[in-house]
Coordinates of C-alpha atoms and ligand atoms in Angstrom, one line a residue:
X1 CA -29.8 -7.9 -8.9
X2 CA -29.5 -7.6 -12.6
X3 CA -28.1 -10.9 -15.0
X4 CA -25.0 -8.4 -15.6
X5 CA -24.3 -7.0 -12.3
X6 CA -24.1 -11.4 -11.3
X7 CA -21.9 -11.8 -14.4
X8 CA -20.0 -9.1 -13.2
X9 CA -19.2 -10.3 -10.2
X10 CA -18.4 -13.7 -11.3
X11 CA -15.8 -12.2 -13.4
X12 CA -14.4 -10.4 -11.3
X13 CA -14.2 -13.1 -8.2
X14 CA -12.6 -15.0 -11.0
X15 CA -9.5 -12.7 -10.8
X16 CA -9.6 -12.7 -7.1
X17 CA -6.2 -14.0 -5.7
X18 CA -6.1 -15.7 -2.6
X19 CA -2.3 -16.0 -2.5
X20 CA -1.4 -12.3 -2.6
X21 CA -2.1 -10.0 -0.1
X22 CA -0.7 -6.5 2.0
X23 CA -0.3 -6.7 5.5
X24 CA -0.9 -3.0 6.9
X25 CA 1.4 -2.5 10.2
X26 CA -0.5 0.8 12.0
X27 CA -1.3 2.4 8.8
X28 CA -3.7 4.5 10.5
X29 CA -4.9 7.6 7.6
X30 CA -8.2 6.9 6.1
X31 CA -6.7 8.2 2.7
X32 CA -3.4 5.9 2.4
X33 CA -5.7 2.9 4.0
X34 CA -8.6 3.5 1.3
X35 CA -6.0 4.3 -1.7
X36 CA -4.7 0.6 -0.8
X37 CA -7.5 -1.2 -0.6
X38 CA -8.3 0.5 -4.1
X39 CA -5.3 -0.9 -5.6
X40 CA -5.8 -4.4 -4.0
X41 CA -9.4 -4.5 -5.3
X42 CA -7.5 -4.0 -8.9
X43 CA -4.9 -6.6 -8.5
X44 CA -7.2 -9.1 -7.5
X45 CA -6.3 -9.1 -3.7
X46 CA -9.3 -11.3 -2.1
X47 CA -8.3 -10.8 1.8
X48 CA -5.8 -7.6 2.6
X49 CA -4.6 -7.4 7.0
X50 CA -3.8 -5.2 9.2
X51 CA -2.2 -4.9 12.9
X52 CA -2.8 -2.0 14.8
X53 CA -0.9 -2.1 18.1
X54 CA -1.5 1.5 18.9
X55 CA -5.2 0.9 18.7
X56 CA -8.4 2.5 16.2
X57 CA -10.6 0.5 13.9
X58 CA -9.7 1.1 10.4
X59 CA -11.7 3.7 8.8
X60 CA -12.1 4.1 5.1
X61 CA -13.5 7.3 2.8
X62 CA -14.2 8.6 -0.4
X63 CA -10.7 7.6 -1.7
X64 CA -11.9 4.3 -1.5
X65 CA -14.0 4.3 -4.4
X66 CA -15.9 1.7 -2.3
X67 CA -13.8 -0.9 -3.0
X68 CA -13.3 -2.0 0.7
X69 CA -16.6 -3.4 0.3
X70 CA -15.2 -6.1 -2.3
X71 CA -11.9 -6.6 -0.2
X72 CA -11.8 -7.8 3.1
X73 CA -9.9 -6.5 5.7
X74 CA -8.9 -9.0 8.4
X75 CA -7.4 -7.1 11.8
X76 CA -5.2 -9.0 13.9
X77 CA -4.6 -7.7 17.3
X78 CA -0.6 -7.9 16.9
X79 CA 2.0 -8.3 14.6
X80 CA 2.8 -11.7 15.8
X81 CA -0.6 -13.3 14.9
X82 CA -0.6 -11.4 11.7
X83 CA 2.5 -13.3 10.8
X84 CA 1.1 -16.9 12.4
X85 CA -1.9 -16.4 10.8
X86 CA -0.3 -15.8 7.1
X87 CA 2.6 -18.5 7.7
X88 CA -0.1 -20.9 8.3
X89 CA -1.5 -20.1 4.9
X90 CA 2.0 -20.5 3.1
X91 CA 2.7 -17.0 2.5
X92 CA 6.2 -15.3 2.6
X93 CA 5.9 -12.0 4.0
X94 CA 8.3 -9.7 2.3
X95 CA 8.7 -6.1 4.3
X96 CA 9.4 -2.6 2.4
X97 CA 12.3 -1.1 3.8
X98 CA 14.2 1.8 2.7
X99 CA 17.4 0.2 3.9
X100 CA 20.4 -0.1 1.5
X101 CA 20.7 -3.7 1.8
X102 CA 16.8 -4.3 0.7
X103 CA 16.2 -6.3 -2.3
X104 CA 14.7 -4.1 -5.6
X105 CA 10.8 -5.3 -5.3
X106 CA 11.2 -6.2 -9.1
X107 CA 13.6 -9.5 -7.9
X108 CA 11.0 -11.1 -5.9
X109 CA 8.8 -14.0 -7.1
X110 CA 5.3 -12.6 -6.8
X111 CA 3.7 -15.6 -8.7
X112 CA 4.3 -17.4 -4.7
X113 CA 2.2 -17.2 -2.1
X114 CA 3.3 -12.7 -1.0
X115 CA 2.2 -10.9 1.2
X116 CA 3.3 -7.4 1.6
X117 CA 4.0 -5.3 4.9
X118 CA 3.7 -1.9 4.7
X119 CA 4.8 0.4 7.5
X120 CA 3.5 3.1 9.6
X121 CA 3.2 6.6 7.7
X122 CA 5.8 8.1 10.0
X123 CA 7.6 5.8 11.4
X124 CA 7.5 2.8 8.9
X125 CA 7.8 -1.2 9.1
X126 CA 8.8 -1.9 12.9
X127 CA 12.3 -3.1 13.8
X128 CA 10.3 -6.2 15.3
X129 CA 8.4 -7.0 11.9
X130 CA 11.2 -6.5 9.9
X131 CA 13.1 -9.8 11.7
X132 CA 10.4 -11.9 11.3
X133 CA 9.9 -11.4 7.7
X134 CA 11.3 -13.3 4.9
X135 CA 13.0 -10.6 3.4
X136 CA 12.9 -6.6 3.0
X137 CA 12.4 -4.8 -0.5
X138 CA 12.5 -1.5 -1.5
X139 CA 11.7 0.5 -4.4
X140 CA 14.3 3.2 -6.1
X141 CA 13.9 6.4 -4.4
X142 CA 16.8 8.7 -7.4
X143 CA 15.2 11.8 -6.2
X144 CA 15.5 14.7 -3.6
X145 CA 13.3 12.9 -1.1
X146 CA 13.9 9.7 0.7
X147 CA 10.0 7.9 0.4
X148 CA 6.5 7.2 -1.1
X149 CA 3.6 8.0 0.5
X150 CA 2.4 4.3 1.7
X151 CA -0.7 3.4 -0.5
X152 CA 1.9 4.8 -3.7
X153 CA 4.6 2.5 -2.4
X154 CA 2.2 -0.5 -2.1
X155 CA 0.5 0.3 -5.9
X156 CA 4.0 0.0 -7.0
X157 CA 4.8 -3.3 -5.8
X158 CA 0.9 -4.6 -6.0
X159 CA 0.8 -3.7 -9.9
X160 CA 4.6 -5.6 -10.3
X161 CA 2.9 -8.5 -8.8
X162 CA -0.1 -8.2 -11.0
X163 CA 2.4 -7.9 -13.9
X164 CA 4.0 -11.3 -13.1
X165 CA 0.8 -13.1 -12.7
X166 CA -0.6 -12.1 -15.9
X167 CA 2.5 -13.1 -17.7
X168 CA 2.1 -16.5 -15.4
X169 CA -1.6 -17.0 -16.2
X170 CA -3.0 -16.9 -13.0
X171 CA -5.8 -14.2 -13.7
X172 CA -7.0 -17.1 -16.3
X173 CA -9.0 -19.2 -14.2
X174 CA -10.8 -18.9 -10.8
X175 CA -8.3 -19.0 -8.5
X176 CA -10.5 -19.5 -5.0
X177 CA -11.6 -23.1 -4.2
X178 CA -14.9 -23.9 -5.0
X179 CA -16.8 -23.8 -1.8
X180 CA -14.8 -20.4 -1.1
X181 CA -15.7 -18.8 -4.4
X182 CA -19.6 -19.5 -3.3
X183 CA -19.4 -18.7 -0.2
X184 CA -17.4 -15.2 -1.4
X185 CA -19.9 -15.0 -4.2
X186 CA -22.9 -15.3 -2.2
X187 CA -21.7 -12.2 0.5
X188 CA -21.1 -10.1 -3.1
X189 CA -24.3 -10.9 -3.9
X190 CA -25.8 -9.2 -0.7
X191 CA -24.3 -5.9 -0.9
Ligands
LIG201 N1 10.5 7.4 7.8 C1 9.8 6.1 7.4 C2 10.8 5.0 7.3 O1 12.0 5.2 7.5 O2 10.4 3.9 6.9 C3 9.1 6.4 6.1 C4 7.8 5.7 6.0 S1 7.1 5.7 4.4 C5 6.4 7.3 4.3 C6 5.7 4.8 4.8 C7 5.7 3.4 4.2 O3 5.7 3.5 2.8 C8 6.9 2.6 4.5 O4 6.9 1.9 5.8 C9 6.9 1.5 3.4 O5 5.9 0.6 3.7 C10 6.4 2.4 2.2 N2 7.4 3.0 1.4 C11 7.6 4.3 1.1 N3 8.6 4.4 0.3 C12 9.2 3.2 0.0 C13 10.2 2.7 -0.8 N4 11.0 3.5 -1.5 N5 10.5 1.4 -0.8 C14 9.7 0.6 -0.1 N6 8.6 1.0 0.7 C15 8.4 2.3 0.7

């Protein structure tokens, strides 16, 4: 371990934020699951989650770029946990939708505690995450077809959020408590 590859690390785990995050219902393709950990890593997400009802540990490949080795992935074994275990933490859990009555993404306050959910590639958010969430978004679709592929969708939104927070500030200063930012620091450090 070089002087710059520590610096590096530090700088980056400086931009790390703990208060944004995706929550991946079933989102099962190695691809779409590695293309969104790759936008998380560039947002600054430190933690992303994921329920898999159906089953299957997540799987990640060269689309990755490796980055799910700088963003953890928490599985929870169902939806309801996933939402206990972020409500605990403070966040608001806004689901994509591609209903009508869904907010545009751009009107929601990504500067708060967010997470994300993103839905199944085929099926999308279920009917039973989409109640307990604090409210659905979608993003535009003016074209021929009615959705993104997933890991686009979630860059979309991901990259609005990092827009707010840089215009907020919040990339200015370390973001993770102390003892956290070791602790996360020292696991880089091994890898
Ligand atoms: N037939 C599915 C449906 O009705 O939801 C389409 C699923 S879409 C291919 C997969 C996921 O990408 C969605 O669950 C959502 O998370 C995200 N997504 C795709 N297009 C979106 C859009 N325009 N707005 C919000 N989320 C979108």
């Amino acid at each position: 371990m070089t002087e710059a590859r520590r610096k590096r690390l530090e700088e980056v785990l400086s931009r790390r934020q703990p208060d944004l995050t995706v929550l991946l219902e079933n989102v099962h393709k190695p691809h779409n699951l590695s293309a969104i950990l790759r936008s998380c890593d560039a947002v600054g997400v430190l933690e992303a989650h994921a329920v898999n009802p159906t089953g299957g540990v997540p799987t990640f490949n060269e689309t990755s770029g490796g980055s799910h080795k700088w963003v953890y992935l928490r599985v929870h074994p169902s939806i309801q946990e996933a939402y206990a275990h972020l409500r605990a933490r403070g966040f608001r859990v806004y689901a994509t939708a591609l209903r009508e009555d869904a907010l545009d993404y751009r009107q929601v306050d990504y500067t708060r505690p967010t997470a994300i959910l993103l839905g199944a590639e085929k099926w999308g958010v279920s009917e039973e995450a989409l109640a307990l969430a604090d409210g659905a978004i979608r993003i535009p679709m003016l074209g021929m077809v009615q959705s993104l592929n997933v890991s686009v969708a979630a860059a979309v939104i991901l990259f609005e959020a990092q827009r707010q927070r840089l215009q907020a500030g919040l990339y200015q200063e370390p973001r993770l408590e102390p003892e956290l930012y070791q602790k996360v620091l020292e696991d880089w450090l091994r890898k």
